[in-house]
Amino acid sequence: MMLLNFTSENQFVAKFKDGIEVFIKREDLIHPVISGNKYRKLKYNLIEARRQDQHQLLTYGGAFSNHIAAVAAAGTQFNFKTIGIIRGEELEHKIATNPTLSFAQNSGMQLKFVTRDDFRRKNDADFRAGLQQEFGDFYNIPEGGTNTLAVKGCTEILTEGDDSFDVVCCSVGTGGTISGLINALLPHQSVLGFPALKGDFLSEEICKFAKSNQWVLNTDYHFGGYGKVTPDLIEFMNGFKAQHHLQLDPIYTGKMLFGIYDLIDKGYFKRSTKILAIHTGGLQGIEGMNLKLKQQNKPLIV
């Protein structure tokens, strides 16, 4: 199986007080849908699925999941059947009005909607056995895509040209991307992660994969929790796009960049720190977020 070996470019953003510089690694540009960390996480899983002679990929996600969209697109591009187990059985009748789910279905993904209680059982042996009976053999990819092979793929985000950076920043969902970055660091570098979810439970997940302690999480920039935004965040994202001609997503990268700018303003970083922020893609989710914001009569992402 041929898999594209993407490389991304670093875009200079700005120089701040005390000589602090911010660059963004444009992982969002490596593929229109299988973009950013989703491609990195899927790469070696797709290779392993082919090695096992598996022709179906089965994975899990919510209403506007970047991962669901990416797996569906990967199935089309690399000739796999795909199955998406979707959290929330009420969504079954809302596919046409949900841009992520309609994209996945139009890409050939078979969608199975389950209750939130059943979704929480997705890793149980009996639940998995039921899926096996219903769909036959499949290659299982966890929600969000994080497993050992995903972490291996994410180590490839950093390249030889990134050795001049002091701090690598990334948003954190399930912990796979930050773990890969940690495992690719040079001795003088560290990773600063910005969880998109409330709570401090991610450290334990990261420790399962990370091979060093050159990392820290800042849990102050989740904006209320996963999938939640505020007018301040939307204003920041729209201003950032206007100034730098660079689109951020509201779930992950927008929150991370907001956090980086705020921490610079608060004097968090040392003088002359050179920061590399990872743009993990996820731009497909903007359309769905704008639908929610429009219903709430709130400012939209432009």
PDB file of N, CA and C in Angstrom, residues 27-28 35-37 66 248-249 252-253 279-284:
ATOM      1  N   GLU A  27       0.738  21.611   9.847  1.00  0.00           N
ATOM      2  CA  GLU A  27       0.266  20.241   9.621  1.00  0.00           C
ATOM      3  C   GLU A  27      -1.131  20.235   8.987  1.00  0.00           C
ATOM      4  N   ASP A  28      -1.845  21.342   9.117  1.00  0.00           N
ATOM      5  CA  ASP A  28      -3.183  21.420   8.533  1.00  0.00           C
ATOM      6  C   ASP A  28      -3.161  21.383   7.013  1.00  0.00           C
ATOM      7  N   SER A  35      -5.889  15.461   7.692  1.00  0.00           N
ATOM      8  CA  SER A  35      -4.888  16.503   7.905  1.00  0.00           C
ATOM      9  C   SER A  35      -4.319  16.451   9.312  1.00  0.00           C
ATOM     10  N   GLY A  36      -3.187  17.105   9.469  1.00  0.00           N
ATOM     11  CA  GLY A  36      -2.605  17.277  10.791  1.00  0.00           C
ATOM     12  C   GLY A  36      -2.330  15.960  11.491  1.00  0.00           C
ATOM     13  N   ASN A  37      -2.634  15.934  12.784  1.00  0.00           N
ATOM     14  CA  ASN A  37      -2.329  14.743  13.573  1.00  0.00           C
ATOM     15  C   ASN A  37      -3.173  13.541  13.184  1.00  0.00           C
ATOM     16  N   ASN A  66     -13.305  15.079  14.159  1.00  0.00           N
ATOM     17  CA  ASN A  66     -12.287  15.133  13.114  1.00  0.00           C
ATOM     18  C   ASN A  66     -11.805  13.733  12.756  1.00  0.00           C
ATOM     19  N   LEU A 248      -7.628  28.938  12.194  1.00  0.00           N
ATOM     20  CA  LEU A 248      -7.500  28.060  13.354  1.00  0.00           C
ATOM     21  C   LEU A 248      -8.819  27.321  13.559  1.00  0.00           C
ATOM     22  N   ASP A 249      -8.767  26.176  14.242  1.00  0.00           N
ATOM     23  CA  ASP A 249     -10.010  25.479  14.551  1.00  0.00           C
ATOM     24  C   ASP A 249     -10.405  25.780  16.004  1.00  0.00           C
ATOM     25  N   TYR A 252      -9.316  22.774  19.102  1.00  0.00           N
ATOM     26  CA  TYR A 252      -7.942  22.486  19.511  1.00  0.00           C
ATOM     27  C   TYR A 252      -6.990  23.674  19.294  1.00  0.00           C
ATOM     28  N   THR A 253      -6.638  23.926  18.046  1.00  0.00           N
ATOM     29  CA  THR A 253      -5.556  24.872  17.760  1.00  0.00           C
ATOM     30  C   THR A 253      -5.883  26.297  18.177  1.00  0.00           C
ATOM     31  N   HIS A 279      -0.040  23.059  14.378  1.00  0.00           N
ATOM     32  CA  HIS A 279      -1.417  23.175  13.881  1.00  0.00           C
ATOM     33  C   HIS A 279      -1.887  21.775  13.508  1.00  0.00           C
ATOM     34  N   THR A 280      -2.784  21.221  14.305  1.00  0.00           N
ATOM     35  CA  THR A 280      -3.183  19.826  14.135  1.00  0.00           C
ATOM     36  C   THR A 280      -4.360  19.630  13.183  1.00  0.00           C
ATOM     37  N   GLY A 281      -4.698  20.648  12.400  1.00  0.00           N
ATOM     38  CA  GLY A 281      -5.783  20.504  11.431  1.00  0.00           C
ATOM     39  C   GLY A 281      -7.139  20.665  12.074  1.00  0.00           C
ATOM     40  N   GLY A 282      -8.079  19.799  11.702  1.00  0.00           N
ATOM     41  CA  GLY A 282      -9.410  19.852  12.295  1.00  0.00           C
ATOM     42  C   GLY A 282     -10.306  20.949  11.770  1.00  0.00           C
ATOM     43  N   LEU A 283      -9.962  21.523  10.632  1.00  0.00           N
ATOM     44  CA  LEU A 283     -10.745  22.645  10.128  1.00  0.00           C
ATOM     45  C   LEU A 283     -12.127  22.232   9.642  1.00  0.00           C
ATOM     46  N   GLN A 284     -12.317  20.932   9.384  1.00  0.00           N
ATOM     47  CA  GLN A 284     -13.644  20.478   8.952  1.00  0.00           C
ATOM     48  C   GLN A 284     -14.698  20.736  10.019  1.00  0.00           C
TER      49      GLN A 284
END
